[in-house]
Amino acid sequence: MLPKITAFSTLLLTSSICFAQDVTVTDVLDRQVTFDAPAKRVVVGFYPEDYMAIGTEAAYDHVVGMSKYIWQARPANWEMYLEHRPSLDQIPGIGRVDTKTFSVEKVISLNPDLIMLADWQYKGLGSDVERLESAGIPVIVVDYNAQTLERHVKSTEIIGVITGQEERAKKIADEYTQNLSMIQTRIEQANLPKPTVYTEYGAAGVNEIGYTFGKNMWGAISTMAGGDNISAPYIEWWGKLNPEQIIAANPDVIVMTGYETGSGDDAMIMGQGVDENEAKSRLAGFKERTGWSTISAVQNDRMYGAYHGAVRSILDGPMIQFYAKILYPELFQDLNPEQAYLDFYKAYLPVVPHGTFVIE
């Protein structure tokens, strides 16, 4: 019996070495961050679905605090997860950086091993980051908002280390990379004229021009998919174009994005629980904007809808497919972006949403 006991003890020792050790990770801001991995007490500042997809549902056994609003801003999605895992509702909230309700004191009281922040949160907190670090809390920064392949992959790898799911993270990152490579290779080989494209977050409705995107989020996605983003010369990150600028640019393709609800009955809606016919009806309303009847995208019926909740995430690979397909329909007839979006849920998350996520 003694050799068996010794072997088992050795296995336990080996396991403790593998699963509980200090690691030093370079985050997306090239900061060296040392923490115990996999972390046992984590505060998730942003990207809650990504954290679960990469780290598995079990990663939330170790989440002791989070900024909940970004998840609760998609109430149907949040409720879907709550129905599956009610304990998510018991995780303490830490407030918001953008509304200056973020509580350093609350985070410290949770005694975390680590807090994971988005790039914009880290920069928005300013000197409060030093207060967290002075309290002995490592701060690591990830970033899907930038919408670059490099930061998507790096952020995914970081979450893999935090949660002890390095192999799973590599698989997800490799699939994302391969998807983008496939799209860009086809476009390069076809050598077709680059279509112009305009994307607008349509929550404000028909009568008010909404936010568009420059070099991040939908702006970057449209560029990745081979489009010429008309907003890029005027908008760095996100902002609004003058109505005359949109008309003068005469985009070949227009994409209106939306969440499940908007500010009025004419707002663009997309997402979980949204009926496709209702989404198409809302989309059609934007064609009636003053002056839009002269735009090529309207005249040629190349207006489309996309779910705003499907961007700035490792889940957004299918949205690159979507833009590629609407920009170059002859090259990507074989792609089914909405099914690809749902397939990611089936592969990496414990729930699968139902609704309308793209309108081709």
Short mmCIF file of C-alpha atoms in Angstrom, two decimals:
data_model
loop_
_atom_site.label_atom_id
_atom_site.label_comp_id
_atom_site.label_asym_id
_atom_site.label_seq_id
_atom_site.Cartn_x
_atom_site.Cartn_y
_atom_site.Cartn_z
CA MET A 1 0.00 0.00 0.00
CA LEU A 2 2.88 2.38 0.71
CA PRO A 3 3.90 2.87 -2.94
CA LYS A 4 0.31 3.77 -3.85
CA ILE A 5 0.06 6.34 -1.08
CA THR A 6 3.40 7.82 -2.11
CA ALA A 7 2.32 7.99 -5.76
CA PHE A 8 -0.96 9.66 -4.81
CA SER A 9 0.86 12.17 -2.62
CA THR A 10 3.21 12.95 -5.49
CA LEU A 11 0.21 13.51 -7.78
CA LEU A 12 -1.30 15.94 -5.29
CA LEU A 13 1.97 17.83 -5.03
CA THR A 14 2.29 17.98 -8.82
CA SER A 15 -1.32 19.17 -9.14
CA SER A 16 -0.75 21.94 -6.61
CA ILE A 17 2.30 23.08 -8.54
CA CYS A 18 0.37 23.06 -11.85
CA PHE A 19 -2.75 24.74 -10.62
CA ALA A 20 -1.51 27.26 -8.05
CA GLN A 21 1.52 29.25 -9.03
CA ASP A 22 2.61 32.83 -9.52
CA VAL A 23 2.65 33.85 -13.16
CA THR A 24 3.71 37.08 -14.82
CA VAL A 25 1.61 38.14 -17.79
CA THR A 26 2.12 41.03 -20.19
CA ASP A 27 -1.27 42.67 -20.68
CA VAL A 28 -2.51 44.62 -23.72
CA LEU A 29 -0.83 47.80 -22.45
CA ASP A 30 2.53 45.99 -22.18
CA ARG A 31 2.32 46.08 -18.39
CA GLN A 32 3.91 43.20 -16.46
CA VAL A 33 1.32 41.83 -14.03
CA THR A 34 2.07 39.05 -11.54
CA PHE A 35 -0.70 37.05 -9.88
CA ASP A 36 -1.57 33.58 -8.66
CA ALA A 37 -3.04 31.49 -11.50
CA PRO A 38 -5.61 30.26 -11.91
CA ALA A 39 -7.04 33.09 -9.83
CA LYS A 40 -9.45 32.10 -7.06
CA ARG A 41 -11.07 35.48 -6.42
CA VAL A 42 -11.55 37.64 -9.52
CA VAL A 43 -13.33 40.93 -10.17
CA VAL A 44 -14.50 41.15 -13.79
CA GLY A 45 -14.69 44.77 -14.90
CA PHE A 46 -15.91 44.15 -18.46
CA TYR A 47 -16.46 41.43 -21.09
CA PRO A 48 -18.48 39.08 -18.86
CA GLU A 49 -19.61 36.73 -21.65
CA ASP A 50 -16.08 36.47 -23.01
CA TYR A 51 -14.88 35.56 -19.52
CA MET A 52 -17.34 32.67 -19.39
CA ALA A 53 -16.77 31.51 -22.98
CA ILE A 54 -13.01 31.34 -22.52
CA GLY A 55 -12.86 30.34 -18.86
CA THR A 56 -15.92 28.04 -18.95
CA GLU A 57 -18.95 28.47 -16.72
CA ALA A 58 -16.88 27.15 -13.81
CA ALA A 59 -14.80 30.35 -13.97
CA TYR A 60 -17.76 32.13 -12.36
CA ASP A 61 -17.30 30.00 -9.27
CA HIS A 62 -14.36 32.35 -8.62
CA VAL A 63 -15.85 35.71 -9.65
CA VAL A 64 -16.39 37.73 -6.47
CA GLY A 65 -17.40 41.04 -8.06
CA MET A 66 -18.24 42.55 -11.42
CA SER A 67 -19.46 45.64 -13.20
CA LYS A 68 -22.87 44.21 -14.09
CA TYR A 69 -24.35 47.00 -16.17
CA ILE A 70 -22.83 45.93 -19.50
CA TRP A 71 -24.53 42.55 -19.14
CA GLN A 72 -27.76 43.95 -17.74
CA ALA A 73 -27.88 46.44 -20.64
CA ARG A 74 -28.84 43.38 -22.68
CA PRO A 75 -31.68 42.33 -20.37
CA ALA A 76 -32.88 39.37 -22.43
CA ASN A 77 -29.36 37.97 -22.53
CA TRP A 78 -28.84 38.61 -18.81
CA GLU A 79 -32.14 36.92 -17.94
CA MET A 80 -31.23 33.92 -20.11
CA TYR A 81 -28.05 33.42 -18.10
CA LEU A 82 -29.83 34.02 -14.79
CA GLU A 83 -32.37 31.34 -15.62
CA HIS A 84 -29.50 28.94 -16.23
CA ARG A 85 -27.32 30.14 -13.34
CA PRO A 86 -29.27 32.16 -10.73
CA SER A 87 -26.14 32.68 -8.61
CA LEU A 88 -24.92 35.31 -11.11
CA ASP A 89 -27.40 37.69 -9.54
CA GLN A 90 -25.67 37.30 -6.17
CA ILE A 91 -22.28 38.50 -7.41
CA PRO A 92 -21.67 41.96 -5.91
CA GLY A 93 -21.64 44.92 -8.26
CA ILE A 94 -18.70 47.34 -8.26
CA GLY A 95 -20.24 50.28 -10.15
CA ARG A 96 -19.33 51.88 -13.46
CA VAL A 97 -16.23 53.74 -14.55
CA ASP A 98 -18.04 55.79 -17.21
CA THR A 99 -20.61 57.19 -14.77
CA LYS A 100 -18.04 57.62 -11.97
CA THR A 101 -19.88 55.17 -9.71
CA PHE A 102 -17.00 52.68 -9.65
CA SER A 103 -16.16 51.92 -6.02
CA VAL A 104 -12.52 51.25 -5.18
CA GLU A 105 -13.58 50.61 -1.58
CA LYS A 106 -16.04 47.94 -2.71
CA VAL A 107 -13.41 46.19 -4.80
CA ILE A 108 -10.92 46.20 -1.92
CA SER A 109 -13.56 44.83 0.46
CA LEU A 110 -14.05 41.82 -1.85
CA ASN A 111 -10.41 40.81 -1.25
CA PRO A 112 -9.78 39.74 -4.86
CA ASP A 113 -6.64 38.06 -6.18
CA LEU A 114 -7.01 40.07 -9.36
CA ILE A 115 -9.19 42.65 -11.12
CA MET A 116 -9.57 42.48 -14.89
CA LEU A 117 -10.37 45.81 -16.57
CA ALA A 118 -11.04 46.92 -20.13
CA ASP A 119 -8.48 49.32 -21.58
CA TRP A 120 -10.96 52.21 -21.45
CA GLN A 121 -11.82 51.43 -17.82
CA TYR A 122 -8.16 51.38 -16.80
CA LYS A 123 -7.57 54.75 -18.45
CA GLY A 124 -10.79 56.18 -17.02
CA LEU A 125 -9.89 55.20 -13.45
CA GLY A 126 -6.66 57.21 -13.48
CA SER A 127 -5.11 57.40 -10.01
CA ASP A 128 -7.67 54.94 -8.60
CA VAL A 129 -5.63 52.19 -10.25
CA GLU A 130 -2.79 53.05 -7.89
CA ARG A 131 -5.17 52.75 -4.94
CA LEU A 132 -6.09 49.25 -6.05
CA GLU A 133 -2.48 48.23 -6.55
CA SER A 134 -1.47 49.78 -3.21
CA ALA A 135 -4.06 47.51 -1.60
CA GLY A 136 -2.21 44.53 -3.09
CA ILE A 137 -4.68 43.87 -5.93
CA PRO A 138 -3.05 43.11 -9.30
CA VAL A 139 -4.77 45.00 -12.15
CA ILE A 140 -4.68 43.38 -15.59
CA VAL A 141 -5.96 45.05 -18.75
CA VAL A 142 -7.67 43.39 -21.73
CA ASP A 143 -9.30 44.99 -24.75
CA TYR A 144 -11.84 43.79 -27.29
CA ASN A 145 -13.13 47.31 -28.03
CA ALA A 146 -10.12 48.14 -30.18
CA GLN A 147 -11.31 45.42 -32.56
CA THR A 148 -7.84 44.42 -33.70
CA LEU A 149 -6.77 40.84 -34.24
CA GLU A 150 -3.73 41.37 -32.01
CA ARG A 151 -5.75 42.60 -29.02
CA HIS A 152 -8.53 40.06 -29.49
CA VAL A 153 -6.00 37.24 -29.43
CA LYS A 154 -3.96 38.73 -26.57
CA SER A 155 -7.06 39.35 -24.43
CA THR A 156 -8.28 35.81 -25.03
CA GLU A 157 -4.91 34.37 -24.00
CA ILE A 158 -4.90 36.50 -20.84
CA ILE A 159 -8.35 35.29 -19.80
CA GLY A 160 -7.13 31.76 -20.48
CA VAL A 161 -4.29 32.24 -17.99
CA ILE A 162 -6.52 33.89 -15.37
CA THR A 163 -8.98 30.99 -15.50
CA GLY A 164 -6.52 28.15 -16.07
CA GLN A 165 -7.97 27.49 -19.53
CA GLU A 166 -4.95 28.19 -21.72
CA GLU A 167 -5.68 25.40 -24.22
CA ARG A 168 -9.31 26.42 -24.62
CA ALA A 169 -8.26 30.05 -25.04
CA LYS A 170 -5.77 29.09 -27.74
CA LYS A 171 -8.43 27.12 -29.60
CA ILE A 172 -10.85 30.06 -29.53
CA ALA A 173 -8.15 32.53 -30.56
CA ASP A 174 -6.97 30.26 -33.38
CA GLU A 175 -10.52 29.91 -34.71
CA TYR A 176 -10.94 33.68 -34.67
CA THR A 177 -7.64 34.14 -36.50
CA GLN A 178 -8.46 31.50 -39.10
CA ASN A 179 -11.87 33.04 -39.76
CA LEU A 180 -10.35 36.46 -40.41
CA SER A 181 -7.57 34.99 -42.54
CA MET A 182 -10.08 33.12 -44.70
CA ILE A 183 -12.11 36.28 -45.30
CA GLN A 184 -9.16 38.51 -46.08
CA THR A 185 -7.48 35.94 -48.33
CA ARG A 186 -10.58 35.58 -50.49
CA ILE A 187 -10.92 39.33 -50.81
CA GLU A 188 -7.26 39.81 -51.70
CA GLN A 189 -7.36 37.08 -54.31
CA ALA A 190 -10.55 38.45 -55.90
CA ASN A 191 -9.04 41.94 -56.17
CA LEU A 192 -12.44 43.63 -56.52
CA PRO A 193 -13.20 47.34 -56.05
CA LYS A 194 -13.61 48.17 -52.35
CA PRO A 195 -17.25 49.02 -51.50
CA THR A 196 -17.95 52.04 -49.28
CA VAL A 197 -19.87 51.32 -46.08
CA TYR A 198 -21.57 53.32 -43.34
CA THR A 199 -22.55 51.82 -39.96
CA GLU A 200 -24.83 53.55 -37.47
CA TYR A 201 -26.11 52.60 -34.04
CA GLY A 202 -29.81 53.20 -34.65
CA ALA A 203 -31.17 53.34 -31.10
CA ALA A 204 -32.14 57.02 -31.42
CA GLY A 205 -34.55 56.31 -34.27
CA VAL A 206 -35.11 57.62 -37.77
CA ASN A 207 -35.19 61.32 -36.97
CA GLU A 208 -31.85 61.54 -35.16
CA ILE A 209 -28.49 60.52 -36.58
CA GLY A 210 -26.89 57.99 -34.25
CA TYR A 211 -23.33 57.13 -33.41
CA THR A 212 -21.00 55.77 -36.04
CA PHE A 213 -17.53 54.29 -35.65
CA GLY A 214 -14.05 55.13 -36.90
CA LYS A 215 -11.19 52.76 -36.22
CA ASN A 216 -12.75 50.57 -33.54
CA MET A 217 -15.82 48.35 -33.04
CA TRP A 218 -18.02 48.29 -36.18
CA GLY A 219 -15.69 50.65 -38.00
CA ALA A 220 -12.81 48.22 -37.61
CA ILE A 221 -15.00 45.23 -38.43
CA SER A 222 -16.14 46.82 -41.70
CA THR A 223 -12.50 47.53 -42.58
CA MET A 224 -11.40 43.99 -41.65
CA ALA A 225 -14.09 42.69 -44.01
CA GLY A 226 -12.76 44.70 -46.92
CA GLY A 227 -14.96 47.78 -46.74
CA ASP A 228 -14.08 51.45 -47.12
CA ASN A 229 -15.54 52.97 -43.95
CA ILE A 230 -16.89 56.44 -44.81
CA SER A 231 -16.74 57.50 -41.14
CA ALA A 232 -13.02 56.85 -40.72
CA PRO A 233 -11.79 60.24 -42.04
CA TYR A 234 -14.02 62.14 -39.59
CA ILE A 235 -14.45 59.91 -36.51
CA GLU A 236 -11.53 58.46 -34.56
CA TRP A 237 -13.42 56.09 -32.25
CA TRP A 238 -17.14 56.86 -32.16
CA GLY A 239 -19.25 59.94 -32.81
CA LYS A 240 -21.83 61.38 -35.19
CA LEU A 241 -21.55 62.49 -38.80
CA ASN A 242 -23.54 65.40 -40.17
CA PRO A 243 -26.48 64.19 -42.29
CA GLU A 244 -24.96 65.94 -45.30
CA GLN A 245 -21.70 64.03 -44.89
CA ILE A 246 -23.50 60.70 -45.11
CA ILE A 247 -25.42 61.73 -48.21
CA ALA A 248 -22.33 63.18 -49.88
CA ALA A 249 -20.31 60.03 -49.18
CA ASN A 250 -23.03 57.99 -50.94
CA PRO A 251 -22.14 54.63 -49.35
CA ASP A 252 -22.65 51.42 -51.29
CA VAL A 253 -23.72 49.59 -48.12
CA ILE A 254 -25.43 50.78 -44.92
CA VAL A 255 -25.66 48.77 -41.70
CA MET A 256 -27.96 49.86 -38.90
CA THR A 257 -27.24 48.24 -35.53
CA GLY A 258 -29.45 47.96 -32.49
CA TYR A 259 -30.13 46.29 -29.17
CA GLU A 260 -33.38 44.63 -28.14
CA THR A 261 -34.90 48.02 -27.30
CA GLY A 262 -34.36 51.63 -28.36
CA SER A 263 -35.56 55.09 -27.46
CA GLY A 264 -38.75 54.95 -29.53
CA ASP A 265 -41.01 52.96 -31.83
CA ASP A 266 -38.81 53.77 -34.82
CA ALA A 267 -35.51 52.76 -33.20
CA MET A 268 -33.53 49.95 -34.82
CA ILE A 269 -33.95 46.78 -32.80
CA MET A 270 -32.00 43.54 -33.11
CA GLY A 271 -31.09 40.69 -30.83
CA GLN A 272 -32.59 38.20 -28.47
CA GLY A 273 -36.35 37.74 -28.74
CA VAL A 274 -36.61 40.22 -31.63
CA ASP A 275 -38.87 39.07 -34.48
CA GLU A 276 -37.18 39.21 -37.88
CA ASN A 277 -40.16 40.90 -39.55
CA GLU A 278 -40.21 43.61 -36.89
CA ALA A 279 -36.48 44.19 -37.33
CA LYS A 280 -36.92 44.47 -41.10
CA SER A 281 -39.78 46.90 -40.63
CA ARG A 282 -37.66 49.11 -38.38
CA LEU A 283 -34.79 48.94 -40.88
CA ALA A 284 -37.07 50.01 -43.72
CA GLY A 285 -38.01 53.14 -41.78
CA PHE A 286 -34.48 54.50 -42.07
CA LYS A 287 -34.81 54.58 -45.86
CA GLU A 288 -37.29 57.43 -45.41
CA ARG A 289 -34.74 59.78 -43.87
CA THR A 290 -34.46 63.14 -45.63
CA GLY A 291 -32.10 62.84 -48.58
CA TRP A 292 -31.44 59.13 -48.19
CA SER A 293 -33.41 58.24 -51.33
CA THR A 294 -30.39 59.45 -53.32
CA ILE A 295 -27.91 57.15 -51.55
CA SER A 296 -26.68 54.17 -53.53
CA ALA A 297 -27.24 51.72 -50.64
CA VAL A 298 -30.91 52.75 -50.43
CA GLN A 299 -31.49 52.74 -54.18
CA ASN A 300 -29.91 49.29 -54.56
CA ASP A 301 -31.55 47.83 -51.45
CA ARG A 302 -28.23 47.23 -49.70
CA MET A 303 -29.30 48.20 -46.19
CA TYR A 304 -28.77 45.67 -43.44
CA GLY A 305 -29.21 45.16 -39.71
CA ALA A 306 -26.84 43.79 -37.06
CA TYR A 307 -27.00 43.14 -33.33
CA HIS A 308 -25.04 45.76 -31.43
CA GLY A 309 -24.43 43.32 -28.58
CA ALA A 310 -22.37 41.08 -30.89
CA VAL A 311 -19.42 43.46 -31.23
CA ARG A 312 -16.29 44.15 -29.09
CA SER A 313 -16.09 40.50 -28.14
CA ILE A 314 -14.35 37.27 -29.08
CA LEU A 315 -17.87 36.29 -30.20
CA ASP A 316 -17.80 38.83 -33.04
CA GLY A 317 -16.02 36.68 -35.65
CA PRO A 318 -19.39 35.94 -37.30
CA MET A 319 -20.02 39.68 -37.59
CA ILE A 320 -16.87 39.97 -39.73
CA GLN A 321 -18.39 37.21 -41.86
CA PHE A 322 -21.60 39.23 -42.06
CA TYR A 323 -19.88 42.36 -43.31
CA ALA A 324 -17.81 40.35 -45.80
CA LYS A 325 -20.95 38.73 -47.17
CA ILE A 326 -22.91 41.95 -47.61
CA LEU A 327 -19.92 43.78 -49.07
CA TYR A 328 -18.90 40.93 -51.42
CA PRO A 329 -21.97 38.71 -51.82
CA GLU A 330 -20.50 36.87 -54.78
CA LEU A 331 -17.45 35.79 -52.74
CA PHE A 332 -19.17 34.61 -49.57
CA GLN A 333 -22.36 32.86 -50.60
CA ASP A 334 -21.31 29.85 -48.54
CA LEU A 335 -21.24 31.75 -45.24
CA ASN A 336 -24.12 31.81 -42.75
CA PRO A 337 -23.07 34.47 -40.21
CA GLU A 338 -26.09 34.18 -37.92
CA GLN A 339 -25.67 30.40 -37.68
CA ALA A 340 -21.96 30.90 -36.99
CA TYR A 341 -22.87 33.26 -34.15
CA LEU A 342 -25.22 30.69 -32.61
CA ASP A 343 -22.70 27.91 -33.17
CA PHE A 344 -20.18 29.76 -30.99
CA TYR A 345 -22.71 29.68 -28.14
CA LYS A 346 -23.30 25.98 -28.69
CA ALA A 347 -19.58 25.29 -28.62
CA TYR A 348 -18.44 27.51 -25.76
CA LEU A 349 -21.33 28.73 -23.63
CA PRO A 350 -24.00 26.97 -21.55
CA VAL A 351 -26.93 28.80 -23.20
CA VAL A 352 -28.02 29.62 -26.76
CA PRO A 353 -30.03 32.78 -27.54
CA HIS A 354 -32.98 32.97 -29.93
CA GLY A 355 -33.84 36.02 -31.97
CA THR A 356 -32.60 38.09 -34.89
CA PHE A 357 -28.89 38.91 -34.93
CA VAL A 358 -28.27 39.89 -38.56
CA ILE A 359 -30.57 40.86 -41.41
CA GLU A 360 -29.00 40.10 -44.73
#
